mmCIF file of C-alpha atoms in Angstrom:
data_model
loop_
_atom_site.group_PDB
_atom_site.id
_atom_site.type_symbol
_atom_site.label_atom_id
_atom_site.label_comp_id
_atom_site.label_asym_id
_atom_site.label_seq_id
_atom_site.Cartn_x
_atom_site.Cartn_y
_atom_site.Cartn_z
ATOM 1 C CA UNK A 496 -22.862 -4.684 -5.272
ATOM 2 C CA UNK A 497 -19.469 -2.436 -4.688
ATOM 3 C CA UNK A 498 -16.910 -4.114 -2.967
ATOM 4 C CA UNK A 499 -17.497 -1.987 0.367
ATOM 5 C CA UNK A 500 -21.296 -3.083 0.430
ATOM 6 C CA UNK A 501 -19.621 -6.848 0.076
ATOM 7 C CA UNK A 502 -17.419 -6.034 2.939
ATOM 8 C CA UNK A 503 -20.073 -4.545 5.218
ATOM 9 C CA UNK A 504 -22.130 -7.928 4.655
ATOM 10 C CA UNK A 505 -19.049 -9.938 5.671
ATOM 11 C CA UNK A 506 -17.857 -7.741 8.600
ATOM 12 C CA UNK A 507 -21.505 -8.268 9.671
ATOM 13 C CA UNK A 508 -20.952 -11.963 10.174
ATOM 14 C CA UNK A 509 -17.965 -11.909 11.567
ATOM 15 C CA UNK A 510 -17.799 -11.804 15.921
ATOM 16 C CA UNK A 511 -16.101 -7.997 16.543
ATOM 17 C CA UNK A 512 -13.770 -8.718 19.394
ATOM 18 C CA UNK A 513 -10.672 -11.135 17.464
ATOM 19 C CA UNK A 514 -9.226 -9.242 14.292
ATOM 20 C CA UNK A 515 -7.228 -12.386 13.698
ATOM 21 C CA UNK A 516 -10.729 -14.292 13.026
ATOM 22 C CA UNK A 517 -11.058 -12.079 10.218
ATOM 23 C CA UNK A 518 -8.488 -13.507 7.855
ATOM 24 C CA UNK A 519 -9.729 -17.442 8.080
ATOM 25 C CA UNK A 520 -13.133 -15.996 7.777
ATOM 26 C CA UNK A 521 -12.289 -14.084 4.515
ATOM 27 C CA UNK A 522 -10.585 -17.405 3.493
ATOM 28 C CA UNK A 523 -13.507 -19.427 4.084
ATOM 29 C CA UNK A 524 -16.504 -16.991 3.110
ATOM 30 C CA UNK A 525 -15.209 -15.910 -0.478
ATOM 31 C CA UNK A 526 -13.322 -19.442 -0.937
ATOM 32 C CA UNK A 527 -15.353 -20.135 -4.420
ATOM 33 C CA UNK A 528 -14.281 -16.760 -5.808
ATOM 34 C CA UNK A 529 -10.655 -16.058 -5.594
ATOM 35 C CA UNK A 530 -10.597 -12.758 -7.337
ATOM 36 C CA UNK A 531 -13.301 -11.368 -4.798
ATOM 37 C CA UNK A 532 -11.584 -13.065 -2.212
ATOM 38 C CA UNK A 533 -8.300 -11.003 -2.987
ATOM 39 C CA UNK A 534 -9.995 -7.595 -3.048
ATOM 40 C CA UNK A 535 -11.471 -7.841 0.180
ATOM 41 C CA UNK A 536 -8.427 -9.242 1.727
ATOM 42 C CA UNK A 537 -6.427 -6.398 0.464
ATOM 43 C CA UNK A 538 -8.582 -4.131 1.702
ATOM 44 C CA UNK A 539 -9.156 -5.574 4.845
ATOM 45 C CA UNK A 540 -5.328 -6.054 5.205
ATOM 46 C CA UNK A 541 -4.858 -2.194 4.083
ATOM 47 C CA UNK A 542 -7.491 -1.088 6.769
ATOM 48 C CA UNK A 543 -6.313 -2.840 9.324
ATOM 49 C CA UNK A 544 -2.569 -2.211 9.022
ATOM 50 C CA UNK A 545 -3.357 1.729 8.179
ATOM 51 C CA UNK A 546 -4.927 1.682 11.910
ATOM 52 C CA UNK A 547 -1.690 -0.350 13.284
ATOM 53 C CA UNK A 548 0.494 2.182 11.357
ATOM 54 C CA UNK A 549 -1.174 5.415 12.740
ATOM 55 C CA UNK A 550 -0.819 3.980 16.075
ATOM 56 C CA UNK A 551 2.842 3.290 15.585
ATOM 57 C CA UNK A 552 3.860 5.864 17.222
ATOM 58 C CA UNK A 553 1.747 6.007 20.075
ATOM 59 C CA UNK A 554 -1.268 8.650 19.169
ATOM 60 C CA UNK A 555 -3.518 8.456 16.067
ATOM 61 C CA UNK A 556 -3.503 11.885 14.852
ATOM 62 C CA UNK A 557 -6.440 14.042 12.242
ATOM 63 C CA UNK A 558 -3.887 14.060 9.368
ATOM 64 C CA UNK A 559 -3.304 10.385 9.768
ATOM 65 C CA UNK A 560 -7.031 9.917 9.478
ATOM 66 C CA UNK A 561 -7.437 12.471 6.693
ATOM 67 C CA UNK A 562 -4.834 10.239 4.627
ATOM 68 C CA UNK A 563 -6.427 7.010 5.443
ATOM 69 C CA UNK A 564 -9.853 8.688 3.800
ATOM 70 C CA UNK A 565 -7.848 9.837 0.929
ATOM 71 C CA UNK A 566 -7.051 6.891 -0.152
ATOM 72 C CA UNK A 567 -10.299 5.053 0.445
ATOM 73 C CA UNK A 568 -13.369 6.497 -1.398
ATOM 74 C CA UNK A 569 -15.516 4.993 0.794
ATOM 75 C CA UNK A 570 -19.328 5.448 0.304
ATOM 76 C CA UNK A 571 -21.047 7.479 3.200
ATOM 77 C CA UNK A 572 -23.195 4.768 3.888
ATOM 78 C CA UNK A 573 -20.693 2.297 4.515
ATOM 79 C CA UNK A 574 -18.103 4.566 6.515
ATOM 80 C CA UNK A 575 -19.450 3.153 9.340
ATOM 81 C CA UNK A 576 -18.582 -0.222 9.357
ATOM 82 C CA UNK A 577 -14.865 0.368 7.993
ATOM 83 C CA UNK A 578 -14.433 2.914 10.948
ATOM 84 C CA UNK A 579 -15.640 -0.262 12.973
ATOM 85 C CA UNK A 580 -12.607 -2.094 11.292
ATOM 86 C CA UNK A 581 -10.278 0.766 11.790
ATOM 87 C CA UNK A 582 -11.167 0.539 15.305
ATOM 88 C CA UNK A 583 -10.972 -2.888 15.601
ATOM 89 C CA UNK A 584 -7.666 -3.261 14.292
ATOM 90 C CA UNK A 585 -6.231 -0.427 17.146
ATOM 91 C CA UNK A 586 -7.642 -2.558 19.765
ATOM 92 C CA UNK A 587 -6.718 -6.299 18.903
ATOM 93 C CA UNK A 588 -4.180 -8.093 21.180
ATOM 94 C CA UNK A 589 -2.787 -9.652 17.714
ATOM 95 C CA UNK A 590 0.550 -8.161 17.224
ATOM 96 C CA UNK A 591 0.800 -6.801 13.526
ATOM 97 C CA UNK A 592 3.742 -8.850 12.556
ATOM 98 C CA UNK A 593 1.437 -11.859 13.122
ATOM 99 C CA UNK A 594 -1.345 -10.219 11.121
ATOM 100 C CA UNK A 595 0.453 -9.041 8.185
ATOM 101 C CA UNK A 596 2.261 -12.552 7.834
ATOM 102 C CA UNK A 597 -1.368 -14.105 7.346
ATOM 103 C CA UNK A 598 -2.602 -11.190 5.223
ATOM 104 C CA UNK A 599 0.633 -11.668 3.178
ATOM 105 C CA UNK A 600 0.070 -15.609 2.535
ATOM 106 C CA UNK A 601 -4.020 -14.721 1.361
ATOM 107 C CA UNK A 602 -3.399 -11.780 -0.888
ATOM 108 C CA UNK A 603 0.281 -11.885 -1.662
ATOM 109 C CA UNK A 604 1.826 -13.707 -4.714
ATOM 110 C CA UNK A 605 4.273 -15.950 -2.724
ATOM 111 C CA UNK A 606 7.260 -14.535 -4.568
ATOM 112 C CA UNK A 607 9.393 -11.762 -3.493
ATOM 113 C CA UNK A 608 8.859 -7.962 -4.243
ATOM 114 C CA UNK A 609 5.105 -9.399 -4.843
ATOM 115 C CA UNK A 610 3.470 -5.908 -6.598
ATOM 116 C CA UNK A 611 0.418 -6.458 -4.710
ATOM 117 C CA UNK A 612 1.603 -6.330 -1.494
ATOM 118 C CA UNK A 613 3.921 -3.207 -2.522
ATOM 119 C CA UNK A 614 0.510 -1.599 -3.106
ATOM 120 C CA UNK A 615 -0.475 -2.396 0.408
ATOM 121 C CA UNK A 616 3.119 -0.948 1.270
ATOM 122 C CA UNK A 617 2.742 2.301 -0.759
ATOM 123 C CA UNK A 618 -0.533 3.280 1.229
ATOM 124 C CA UNK A 619 0.800 2.997 4.766
ATOM 125 C CA UNK A 620 3.719 5.413 3.540
ATOM 126 C CA UNK A 621 1.285 7.398 2.385
ATOM 127 C CA UNK A 622 -0.529 7.753 5.886
ATOM 128 C CA UNK A 623 3.179 7.653 7.922
ATOM 129 C CA UNK A 624 3.876 10.992 5.674
ATOM 130 C CA UNK A 625 0.677 12.554 6.333
ATOM 131 C CA UNK A 626 1.403 14.972 9.501
ATOM 132 C CA UNK A 627 4.598 15.975 7.892
ATOM 133 C CA UNK A 628 6.769 13.821 10.227
ATOM 134 C CA UNK A 629 7.524 10.274 10.258
ATOM 135 C CA UNK A 630 8.800 9.209 13.672
ATOM 136 C CA UNK A 631 11.366 6.635 13.853
ATOM 137 C CA UNK A 632 8.713 4.242 15.320
ATOM 138 C CA UNK A 633 6.890 4.246 12.073
ATOM 139 C CA UNK A 634 9.824 3.765 9.958
ATOM 140 C CA UNK A 635 10.593 0.719 11.995
ATOM 141 C CA UNK A 636 6.811 -0.516 11.564
ATOM 142 C CA UNK A 637 7.537 0.081 7.670
ATOM 143 C CA UNK A 638 10.523 -1.691 7.315
ATOM 144 C CA UNK A 639 9.428 -4.819 9.341
ATOM 145 C CA UNK A 640 6.160 -5.016 7.387
ATOM 146 C CA UNK A 641 8.290 -4.601 4.260
ATOM 147 C CA UNK A 642 10.200 -7.788 5.722
ATOM 148 C CA UNK A 643 7.284 -10.006 6.089
ATOM 149 C CA UNK A 644 6.199 -9.201 2.967
ATOM 150 C CA UNK A 645 9.409 -9.977 1.268
ATOM 151 C CA UNK A 646 10.200 -6.858 -0.359
ATOM 152 C CA UNK A 647 13.728 -6.450 -0.158
ATOM 153 C CA UNK A 648 16.233 -4.155 1.114
ATOM 154 C CA UNK A 649 17.185 -1.997 -2.602
ATOM 155 C CA UNK A 650 13.604 -2.421 -3.267
ATOM 156 C CA UNK A 651 12.314 -0.722 0.017
ATOM 157 C CA UNK A 652 14.829 1.787 -0.646
ATOM 158 C CA UNK A 653 13.528 2.819 -3.453
ATOM 159 C CA UNK A 654 9.650 3.181 -2.057
ATOM 160 C CA UNK A 655 11.188 5.402 0.599
ATOM 161 C CA UNK A 656 13.168 7.268 -1.873
ATOM 162 C CA UNK A 657 9.863 7.774 -4.087
ATOM 163 C CA UNK A 658 8.108 9.188 -0.778
ATOM 164 C CA UNK A 659 11.258 11.265 0.469
ATOM 165 C CA UNK A 660 10.829 10.267 3.812
ATOM 166 C CA UNK A 661 14.460 10.169 4.814
ATOM 167 C CA UNK A 662 15.374 13.304 2.683
ATOM 168 C CA UNK A 663 15.004 14.766 -1.234
ATOM 169 C CA UNK A 664 13.530 12.087 -3.470
ATOM 170 C CA UNK A 665 16.533 10.524 -5.563
ATOM 171 C CA UNK A 666 14.986 10.089 -8.959
ATOM 172 C CA UNK A 667 17.705 7.492 -10.555
ATOM 173 C CA UNK A 668 16.559 5.450 -7.114
ATOM 174 C CA UNK A 669 12.694 5.929 -7.619
ATOM 175 C CA UNK A 670 13.356 4.470 -11.210
ATOM 176 C CA UNK A 671 15.799 1.688 -9.851
ATOM 177 C CA UNK A 672 18.502 2.614 -12.136
ATOM 178 C CA UNK A 673 22.422 3.660 -11.381
ATOM 179 C CA UNK A 674 23.161 6.855 -11.647
ATOM 180 C CA UNK A 675 24.441 7.984 -14.912
ATOM 181 C CA UNK A 676 22.592 5.422 -16.909
ATOM 182 C CA UNK A 677 21.950 5.880 -20.799
ATOM 183 C CA UNK A 678 18.827 7.761 -21.278
ATOM 184 C CA UNK A 679 17.701 5.185 -23.711
ATOM 185 C CA UNK A 680 18.123 2.939 -20.551
ATOM 186 C CA UNK A 681 15.971 5.942 -18.729
ATOM 187 C CA UNK A 682 13.462 5.856 -21.196
ATOM 188 C CA UNK A 683 13.180 2.385 -21.624
ATOM 189 C CA UNK A 684 12.712 1.681 -17.557
ATOM 190 C CA UNK A 685 10.522 4.805 -17.355
ATOM 191 C CA UNK A 686 8.203 3.459 -20.076
ATOM 192 C CA UNK A 687 8.244 -0.093 -18.248
ATOM 193 C CA UNK A 688 7.337 1.625 -14.831
ATOM 194 C CA UNK A 689 4.589 3.454 -15.819
ATOM 195 C CA UNK A 690 2.600 0.376 -17.742
ATOM 196 C CA UNK A 691 3.205 -1.812 -14.993
ATOM 197 C CA UNK A 692 1.732 0.983 -12.559
ATOM 198 C CA UNK A 693 -1.068 2.071 -14.868
ATOM 199 C CA UNK A 694 -4.354 1.458 -12.737
ATOM 200 C CA UNK A 695 -5.555 -1.278 -15.044
ATOM 201 C CA UNK A 696 -2.701 -3.159 -13.855
ATOM 202 C CA UNK A 697 -3.985 -2.875 -10.348
ATOM 203 C CA UNK A 698 -7.016 -3.867 -10.662
ATOM 204 C CA UNK A 699 -6.218 -6.632 -12.643
ATOM 205 C CA UNK A 700 -3.883 -7.729 -9.632
ATOM 206 C CA UNK A 701 -6.966 -7.623 -7.005
ATOM 207 C CA UNK A 702 -6.324 -4.044 -5.932
ATOM 208 C CA UNK A 703 -10.131 -1.857 -5.551
ATOM 209 C CA UNK A 704 -11.132 0.387 -7.849
ATOM 210 C CA UNK A 705 -12.025 2.597 -4.557
ATOM 211 C CA UNK A 706 -8.085 2.442 -3.879
ATOM 212 C CA UNK A 707 -6.875 3.874 -7.072
ATOM 213 C CA UNK A 708 -5.733 7.058 -5.528
ATOM 214 C CA UNK A 709 -2.266 5.047 -4.705
ATOM 215 C CA UNK A 710 -1.839 4.138 -8.312
ATOM 216 C CA UNK A 711 -1.616 7.908 -9.243
ATOM 217 C CA UNK A 712 0.479 9.088 -6.434
ATOM 218 C CA UNK A 713 2.863 6.127 -7.622
ATOM 219 C CA UNK A 714 2.372 7.167 -11.231
ATOM 220 C CA UNK A 715 2.977 11.012 -10.087
ATOM 221 C CA UNK A 716 6.293 10.137 -8.385
ATOM 222 C CA UNK A 717 7.432 8.195 -11.308
ATOM 223 C CA UNK A 718 6.810 10.654 -13.880
ATOM 224 C CA UNK A 719 8.283 13.441 -11.903
ATOM 225 C CA UNK A 720 11.867 11.270 -11.284
ATOM 226 C CA UNK A 721 12.031 10.922 -15.200
ATOM 227 C CA UNK A 722 11.040 14.365 -15.789
ATOM 228 C CA UNK A 723 13.803 15.645 -13.590
ATOM 229 C CA UNK A 724 16.448 13.130 -15.126
ATOM 230 C CA UNK A 725 15.318 14.528 -18.671
ATOM 231 C CA UNK A 726 16.063 17.579 -17.608
ATOM 232 C CA UNK A 727 19.260 17.028 -16.229
ATOM 233 C CA UNK A 728 20.341 15.526 -19.334
ATOM 234 C CA UNK A 729 19.367 18.106 -21.682
ATOM 235 C CA UNK A 730 21.683 20.769 -19.521
ATOM 236 C CA UNK A 731 24.911 18.283 -19.957
#
């Protein structure tokens, strides 16, 4: 059974009027299967926070909806259930901060800069920039979610640069290196990041296969940063 079928089956048993109830329900229903619980929790967190992200500037655009659809390869027969959760998240009275805190406890590692929570944040960045303009309220939303997820400021700046939200991408910042670092260090860092962000690594930590567009986008940014630095060093 696909993750979307499991989520649809789960949603049919949960009251449709309180998003916050989903958190405890996920914990209870999937208590006996921690791996499945992580995957379901991740997916529900991503859907709900995507809806709140899209609403952060006051309006959900079609571009943002399309961006949501790009990172979620949802089977047609499950699309209605996903749309129901998305709409519920926009209407729920619970603030996104409380929701993000609870989801961080449910599917995070409990350590700063948790890779799985960064995966969620990356998806939110993808949606934030979908309409070609990132509203200051969306940036504030992303910063607050990062704080709740215990993603430190330096790490957050690296993600910002990867998505080029505040200007041109800084390839050194994308790789988390000081400008002018030796090429051997650049290459070693690049290889480590490629290994850490391989789709198999994401699946191992609980990211559903249907969500791997995030891994591909992140790898493209890492590859692009490395190639830019390599070319600049060859010219010197």
